[in-house]
């Protein structure tokens, strides 16, 4: 079967080169006569993978030696627990921005550690915008936000100046746009969007922020310091997901880095949003100024045309366009690896409904 | 380069069929025109993988509906924390058997939750045997043991009758031998030995034991009940490691199940231990009665022959034979997927040193 136009929200499309190289590594890794899946994580071949996977993140993000990079198992949902466990002082409190389902999930877990103040929320408006009128003072141990909201198609275009640590869940837009990453004290991201397959989570952390909570007897596996001390090999890492993430980041570095990806992502998003804005059959769920470059969530204005539209995009070889079950409608995810040709195919289908 | 004889202690050799099928799935999964790495974990194709991966474990272990099967991220080290967090009552205590480095790691983490009594330990004898003279009464919330100790080459040949819940870390010998699995209330195993690649951990749990600790505000991601409620999809699972684990277990089921693996493992271990016992140049680290069928840890009795022996096995295409850094010496891991032909190659090398 021929390759589809994959708009899946995640796990999602990765560069074809990543599929080919990672499949080859499973058959014979680096020509050593062994599969990537059957070698020790302490072997020099895999230690080199982990070292480079950590180093390339700092190069791409332009971060210095005050930051550490970890590849952890357990998903971004484990970070919902690890962030307050490692950063919220005993008896302390944190400020959270509530911009969607995943932000709310992070808030729920942080409340199990201490006091959480939700300094802004768009929940009452079905998360259709990013709250902006809030202040975060030094009374908070940290501020937590979610940079992009896959379900609602919103994205933080700028980040607030806060008088405390800045923590961001960048799972769904990491490596998609240029940011001053040094403004963040901790960044985490489930790999399964722009940086690799499911099964590994990136954590980028400013070393100096750790060890200040007064929390004793921390579980080792939930303690960032332990992972840092063991250079992200505290225990057996998720070998294959780490390797495929490295391949993805190497592909990014070889194709203009984050700046190159950003330019491509802006072009793809403009193409699709322009069609939505000019075609009366479609409209987005969110306000214009907060539209995501990664996930274009939209609905059809005439339900009578839905079946015909669904048949048309499926016939065009498009996959993964259905919206999240909580919003319904459609969601076109335009992650780094999605070629603009796929967006053209979708827009052409949409245009044909405008002419009708 | 030709295929090596891979005695690695883990991640370790898997069936060649698993490498081939999983590599193919990365290029095109199930002929759907998409890579396994780029599809949603909620897609029907992957939900079918997860459902079957959970079901096959119960078939192989002959367990009924009172058990649930989970595939979790984070490694067995995360289970060192989750087990006491989910099973040790507030103010309660647990009994642990200390048979090696990993057992000691589990003990260290459990002490962060409550009282731990080490009911038996061979630490003073460098873990060269399995303690057997202990009793575990109903005053304990559970008993925890490690069925096989990769570093020292010891294995529990039988399990005690205890008056409490029975919890076992089977990371390094799961699916290698027939056991009455219904005697265990919770079994966990990092996949990266007999059941798949690194990056996923199997948890088999008797449902009725959960929810009895009085612990409130548990982190969702560390709560087995939450994972069970979501059928092992509480968050995005490690898609590729789960799929490769399913392939490994299907290969096992198609080759005589656990009984078939056990017979092959016994033959391989006998071949190697017979050589060690008859060859004055080699001896095991542990007592005979507790020798592992999975990991044969041994040393050379004449250090002057070491270099020559090392050159000989390397020349024979053998890989991964060096012992753990804490014991040095050698370790031949005979996991399910290692063919007996590889053991013959090793034994032939050893024999050549006996004649010399």
Coordinates of N, CA and C in Angstrom, one line a residue, chain A residues 1-6 8 10-14 16 18-20 22-24 26-28 31-42 73-78 80-82 84-85 102 108-113 192 196-199 217-222 226 234-241 244 319 325, chain B residues 1-6 8 10-14 16 18-20 22-24 26-28 31-42 73-78 80-82 84-85 102 108-113 192 196-199 217-222 226 234-241 244 319 325:
Chain A
X1 N 0.8 -1.2 0.0 CA 0.0 0.0 0.0 C 0.9 1.2 0.0
X2 N 0.4 2.2 -0.7 CA 1.3 3.5 -0.8 C 1.2 4.3 0.5
X3 N 2.1 5.1 0.7 CA 2.2 5.9 1.8 C 1.1 6.9 1.9
X4 N 0.5 7.1 3.2 CA -0.6 8.0 3.4 C -0.1 9.4 3.8
X5 N -1.1 10.3 3.7 CA -0.8 11.6 4.3 C -1.3 11.6 5.7
X6 N -0.3 11.5 6.6 CA -0.6 11.2 8.0 C -0.6 12.5 8.9
X8 N -1.9 12.4 12.0 CA -2.2 11.9 13.3 C -1.6 12.9 14.4
X10 N -0.6 12.1 17.3 CA 0.5 11.6 18.1 C 0.1 10.3 18.8
X11 N 1.0 9.3 18.8 CA 2.2 9.2 18.0 C 1.9 9.6 16.5
X12 N 2.9 10.2 15.9 CA 2.7 10.9 14.6 C 3.8 10.6 13.6
X13 N 3.6 11.2 12.5 CA 4.6 11.0 11.4 C 6.0 11.5 11.9
X14 N 7.0 10.7 11.4 CA 8.4 11.0 11.6 C 9.1 11.0 10.3
X16 N 10.8 9.9 7.0 CA 10.9 8.6 6.4 C 12.3 8.0 6.7
X18 N 14.0 8.2 9.3 CA 14.0 7.6 10.7 C 13.5 6.2 10.6
X19 N 12.4 6.0 9.9 CA 11.8 4.7 9.8 C 12.9 3.7 9.1
X20 N 13.5 4.2 8.1 CA 14.4 3.3 7.3 C 15.7 3.0 8.2
X22 N 16.0 3.2 11.5 CA 15.8 2.5 12.7 C 15.4 1.0 12.4
X23 N 14.7 0.8 11.3 CA 14.4 -0.6 10.9 C 15.7 -1.3 10.6
X24 N 16.6 -0.7 10.0 CA 17.9 -1.3 9.6 C 18.7 -1.6 10.9
X26 N 17.5 -2.4 13.7 CA 17.0 -3.6 14.4 C 17.5 -4.9 13.7
X27 N 17.8 -4.8 12.4 CA 18.4 -6.0 11.8 C 19.9 -6.1 12.0
X28 N 20.6 -5.0 12.0 CA 22.0 -5.0 12.3 C 22.4 -3.6 12.6
X31 N 26.5 -2.2 11.9 CA 27.3 -3.2 11.2 C 28.0 -4.1 12.2
X32 N 27.6 -4.2 13.5 CA 28.3 -5.0 14.5 C 27.8 -6.4 14.5
X33 N 26.8 -6.8 13.7 CA 26.4 -8.2 13.6 C 25.3 -8.5 14.7
X34 N 24.8 -7.4 15.4 CA 23.8 -7.6 16.4 C 22.7 -6.6 16.2
X35 N 21.5 -6.9 16.6 CA 20.4 -6.0 16.6 C 20.5 -4.9 17.6
X36 N 20.0 -3.7 17.4 CA 20.0 -2.7 18.4 C 19.2 -3.2 19.6
X37 N 18.3 -4.1 19.4 CA 17.4 -4.6 20.5 C 18.1 -5.6 21.4
X38 N 19.2 -6.1 21.0 CA 19.8 -7.2 21.8 C 21.2 -6.8 22.4
X39 N 21.5 -5.5 22.3 CA 22.8 -5.1 22.9 C 22.6 -4.5 24.3
X40 N 23.7 -4.6 25.1 CA 23.6 -4.0 26.4 C 23.5 -2.5 26.3
X41 N 22.8 -1.9 27.2 CA 22.7 -0.4 27.2 C 24.0 0.2 27.7
X42 N 24.9 -0.7 28.2 CA 26.2 -0.3 28.7 C 27.3 -0.5 27.6
X73 N 11.7 7.0 30.9 CA 10.5 6.3 30.6 C 9.3 6.8 31.4
X74 N 8.2 6.2 31.1 CA 7.0 6.6 31.9 C 6.1 7.6 31.3
X75 N 6.5 8.3 30.3 CA 5.6 9.3 29.6 C 5.6 10.6 30.3
X76 N 5.1 11.6 29.6 CA 4.9 13.0 30.2 C 4.0 12.9 31.4
X77 N 3.1 12.0 31.5 CA 2.3 11.8 32.6 C 3.1 11.6 33.9
X78 N 4.2 10.9 33.8 CA 5.1 10.7 34.9 C 5.7 12.0 35.4
X80 N 4.2 14.8 35.2 CA 3.1 15.5 36.0 C 3.4 15.3 37.5
X81 N 3.9 14.1 37.9 CA 4.2 13.8 39.3 C 5.6 14.3 39.6
X82 N 6.6 14.0 38.7 CA 8.0 14.3 39.1 C 8.2 15.8 39.3
X84 N 6.3 18.4 40.5 CA 6.0 18.9 41.9 C 6.8 18.2 42.9
X85 N 7.1 16.9 42.7 CA 7.8 16.1 43.7 C 9.3 16.6 43.8
X102 N -4.4 18.4 29.2 CA -3.1 18.0 29.7 C -2.6 18.9 30.8
X108 N -3.9 18.4 38.5 CA -4.4 17.4 39.3 C -3.3 16.7 40.1
X109 N -2.2 16.3 39.5 CA -1.2 15.6 40.1 C -0.4 16.5 41.1
X110 N -0.2 17.7 40.7 CA 0.6 18.7 41.6 C -0.1 18.9 42.9
X111 N -1.5 18.9 42.8 CA -2.3 19.1 44.1 C -2.0 18.0 45.1
X112 N -1.5 16.9 44.6 CA -1.2 15.8 45.6 C 0.1 16.0 46.3
X113 N 0.8 17.0 45.9 CA 2.1 17.3 46.5 C 2.0 18.5 47.4
X192 N 6.7 11.5 21.5 CA 5.9 11.0 20.4 C 5.2 12.0 19.5
X196 N 10.3 11.8 18.3 CA 10.6 10.4 18.2 C 9.3 9.6 18.4
X197 N 9.5 8.3 18.6 CA 8.4 7.4 18.8 C 7.9 7.5 20.3
X198 N 6.8 6.9 20.6 CA 6.3 6.8 22.0 C 7.3 5.9 22.8
X199 N 7.3 6.2 24.1 CA 8.1 5.3 25.0 C 9.3 6.0 25.7
X217 N 13.8 11.3 51.7 CA 13.5 9.9 51.3 C 12.7 9.8 50.0
X218 N 13.2 10.6 49.0 CA 12.6 10.6 47.7 C 12.8 9.2 47.0
X219 N 11.8 8.8 46.3 CA 12.0 7.6 45.5 C 13.1 7.9 44.5
X220 N 14.1 7.0 44.4 CA 15.2 7.3 43.5 C 14.8 7.5 42.0
X221 N 13.9 6.7 41.6 CA 13.5 6.7 40.2 C 12.7 8.0 39.9
X222 N 12.2 8.7 40.9 CA 11.5 9.9 40.7 C 12.3 11.2 41.0
X226 N 19.2 11.9 40.7 CA 19.7 10.5 40.5 C 19.9 10.2 39.0
X234 N 20.3 5.8 34.9 CA 20.0 5.3 36.3 C 19.5 3.8 36.2
X235 N 18.7 3.6 35.3 CA 18.3 2.2 35.0 C 18.3 2.0 33.5
X236 N 18.0 0.8 33.1 CA 18.0 0.5 31.6 C 17.1 1.5 30.9
X237 N 17.6 2.3 30.0 CA 16.7 3.3 29.3 C 15.9 2.6 28.2
X238 N 14.9 3.2 27.7 CA 14.1 2.7 26.6 C 15.0 2.8 25.3
X239 N 15.8 1.8 25.1 CA 16.9 1.8 24.1 C 16.4 2.2 22.7
X240 N 15.4 1.5 22.2 CA 14.9 1.8 20.8 C 14.3 3.2 20.7
X241 N 13.4 3.6 21.6 CA 12.9 5.0 21.5 C 14.0 6.1 21.6
X244 N 15.7 6.1 18.1 CA 14.9 6.7 17.1 C 14.7 8.2 17.3
X319 N -5.0 10.4 6.4 CA -5.2 9.6 7.6 C -5.1 10.4 8.9
X325 N -11.8 13.0 20.7 CA -13.2 12.6 21.1 C -13.9 13.6 22.0
Chain B
X1 N 28.4 -8.2 8.3 CA 29.0 -9.0 9.4 C 28.1 -10.2 9.8
X2 N 28.6 -11.3 10.1 CA 27.7 -12.4 10.4 C 27.2 -12.3 11.8
X3 N 26.2 -13.0 12.1 CA 25.5 -13.0 13.4 C 26.4 -13.6 14.5
X4 N 26.4 -12.9 15.6 CA 27.3 -13.4 16.7 C 26.5 -14.3 17.7
X5 N 27.3 -15.0 18.5 CA 26.7 -15.7 19.6 C 26.5 -14.8 20.8
X6 N 25.3 -14.4 21.0 CA 25.1 -13.2 21.9 C 24.7 -13.7 23.3
X8 N 24.7 -11.8 26.0 CA 24.5 -10.5 26.8 C 23.5 -10.7 27.9
X10 N 21.5 -8.6 29.2 CA 20.2 -7.8 29.0 C 20.5 -6.3 28.9
X11 N 19.8 -5.6 28.0 CA 19.1 -6.2 26.9 C 19.8 -7.3 26.2
X12 N 19.1 -8.3 25.7 CA 19.7 -9.5 25.3 C 19.1 -10.1 24.0
X13 N 19.6 -11.2 23.6 CA 19.1 -11.8 22.3 C 17.6 -12.1 22.4
X14 N 17.0 -11.8 21.3 CA 15.5 -12.1 21.1 C 15.5 -13.0 19.8
X16 N 15.2 -14.2 16.2 CA 15.5 -13.5 14.9 C 14.2 -13.1 14.2
X18 N 11.6 -12.0 15.6 CA 11.2 -10.7 16.3 C 11.9 -9.5 15.6
X19 N 13.2 -9.7 15.4 CA 13.9 -8.6 14.7 C 13.3 -8.3 13.3
X20 N 13.1 -9.4 12.6 CA 12.6 -9.2 11.2 C 11.2 -8.6 11.2
X22 N 9.6 -7.0 13.5 CA 9.5 -5.6 14.1 C 10.1 -4.6 13.2
X23 N 11.2 -4.9 12.5 CA 11.8 -4.0 11.5 C 10.8 -3.8 10.4
X24 N 10.1 -4.8 9.9 CA 9.1 -4.7 8.9 C 8.0 -3.7 9.3
X26 N 8.1 -1.3 11.3 CA 8.5 0.1 11.3 C 8.4 0.7 9.9
X27 N 8.6 -0.2 8.8 CA 8.5 0.3 7.5 C 7.1 0.4 7.0
X28 N 6.3 -0.6 7.4 CA 4.9 -0.7 7.0 C 4.2 -1.6 8.0
X31 N 0.6 -3.7 6.7 CA 0.2 -3.4 5.3 C -0.8 -2.2 5.3
X32 N -0.8 -1.3 6.3 CA -1.7 -0.2 6.3 C -1.1 1.1 5.6
X33 N 0.1 1.0 5.2 CA 0.7 2.1 4.5 C 1.3 3.1 5.5
X34 N 1.4 2.7 6.8 CA 2.0 3.6 7.8 C 2.9 2.8 8.7
X35 N 3.9 3.5 9.2 CA 4.9 2.8 10.2 C 4.2 2.6 11.5
X36 N 4.6 1.5 12.2 CA 4.1 1.3 13.6 C 4.4 2.5 14.4
X37 N 5.5 3.3 14.1 CA 5.9 4.4 14.9 C 5.1 5.6 14.8
X38 N 4.3 5.7 13.7 CA 3.6 6.9 13.4 C 2.0 6.8 13.5
X39 N 1.6 5.7 14.1 CA 0.1 5.6 14.3 C -0.3 5.9 15.7
X40 N -1.5 6.3 15.9 CA -2.1 6.6 17.2 C -2.1 5.3 18.0
X41 N -1.8 5.4 19.3 CA -2.0 4.3 20.2 C -3.5 3.9 20.4
X42 N -4.4 4.8 20.0 CA -5.8 4.6 20.0 C -6.3 4.0 18.7
X73 N 5.7 1.9 31.4 CA 7.0 2.5 31.1 C 7.8 2.7 32.5
X74 N 9.0 3.1 32.4 CA 9.8 3.5 33.6 C 10.7 2.4 34.1
X75 N 10.6 1.1 33.6 CA 11.5 0.1 34.0 C 11.1 -0.6 35.3
X76 N 11.8 -1.7 35.6 CA 11.5 -2.4 36.8 C 11.9 -1.6 38.0
X77 N 12.8 -0.7 37.9 CA 13.2 0.2 39.0 C 12.0 1.1 39.4
X78 N 11.1 1.4 38.5 CA 9.9 2.2 38.9 C 9.0 1.3 39.7
X80 N 10.1 -0.9 41.9 CA 10.6 -0.9 43.2 C 9.9 0.1 44.1
X81 N 9.4 1.2 43.5 CA 8.6 2.3 44.2 C 7.1 1.9 44.2
X82 N 6.6 1.5 43.0 CA 5.2 1.3 42.9 C 4.7 0.2 43.8
X84 N 5.7 -1.0 47.0 CA 5.3 -0.5 48.3 C 4.3 0.6 48.3
X85 N 4.3 1.4 47.3 CA 3.3 2.6 47.3 C 1.9 2.0 47.1
X102 N 19.7 -6.2 42.8 CA 18.4 -5.7 42.5 C 17.4 -5.9 43.6
X108 N 15.7 -0.8 49.3 CA 16.1 0.6 49.6 C 14.8 1.5 49.3
X109 N 14.2 1.2 48.2 CA 13.0 2.0 47.9 C 11.8 1.8 48.8
X110 N 11.6 0.5 49.1 CA 10.5 0.2 50.0 C 10.6 0.9 51.4
X111 N 11.8 1.0 51.8 CA 12.1 1.7 53.1 C 11.6 3.1 53.1
X112 N 11.4 3.7 51.9 CA 11.0 5.1 51.9 C 9.5 5.2 52.1
X113 N 8.8 4.0 52.0 CA 7.3 4.0 52.2 C 7.0 3.6 53.6
X192 N 13.4 -6.5 29.1 CA 14.6 -6.7 28.3 C 15.4 -7.9 28.5
X196 N 11.2 -9.2 25.6 CA 11.1 -8.1 24.6 C 12.3 -7.2 24.7
X197 N 12.2 -6.0 24.1 CA 13.3 -5.0 24.1 C 13.2 -4.2 25.4
X198 N 14.2 -3.4 25.7 CA 14.1 -2.4 26.8 C 13.0 -1.4 26.5
X199 N 12.4 -0.9 27.6 CA 11.5 0.2 27.5 C 10.1 -0.1 27.9
X217 N -4.6 10.3 48.0 CA -3.9 11.2 47.0 C -2.7 10.6 46.3
X218 N -2.9 9.4 45.9 CA -1.8 8.7 45.2 C -1.6 9.4 43.8
X219 N -0.3 9.5 43.4 CA -0.1 9.9 42.0 C -0.8 8.9 41.1
X220 N -1.5 9.4 40.1 CA -2.3 8.5 39.2 C -1.3 7.6 38.5
X221 N -0.2 8.1 38.0 CA 0.7 7.3 37.2 C 1.3 6.2 38.0
X222 N 1.3 6.3 39.3 CA 1.9 5.3 40.1 C 0.9 4.4 40.8
X226 N -5.4 2.8 38.4 CA -5.7 3.7 37.3 C -5.2 3.0 36.0
X234 N -3.4 4.1 30.3 CA -3.7 5.4 31.0 C -3.0 6.5 30.3
X235 N -1.8 6.3 29.8 CA -1.2 7.4 29.0 C -0.6 6.6 27.8
X236 N 0.0 7.4 26.9 CA 0.6 6.7 25.7 C 1.6 5.7 26.1
X237 N 1.3 4.4 25.7 CA 2.2 3.3 26.1 C 3.5 3.4 25.2
X238 N 4.5 2.6 25.6 CA 5.7 2.5 24.8 C 5.4 1.6 23.6
X239 N 4.9 2.2 22.6 CA 4.3 1.4 21.5 C 5.2 0.3 20.9
X240 N 6.4 0.7 20.5 CA 7.3 -0.3 19.8 C 7.7 -1.4 20.8
X241 N 8.1 -1.0 22.0 CA 8.5 -2.1 23.0 C 7.3 -3.1 23.2
X244 N 7.0 -5.3 20.1 CA 8.1 -6.3 20.0 C 8.0 -7.4 21.1
X319 N 29.9 -13.0 22.0 CA 29.7 -11.6 22.4 C 29.0 -11.5 23.8
X325 N 30.4 -5.8 36.4 CA 31.5 -5.0 36.9 C 31.7 -5.3 38.4

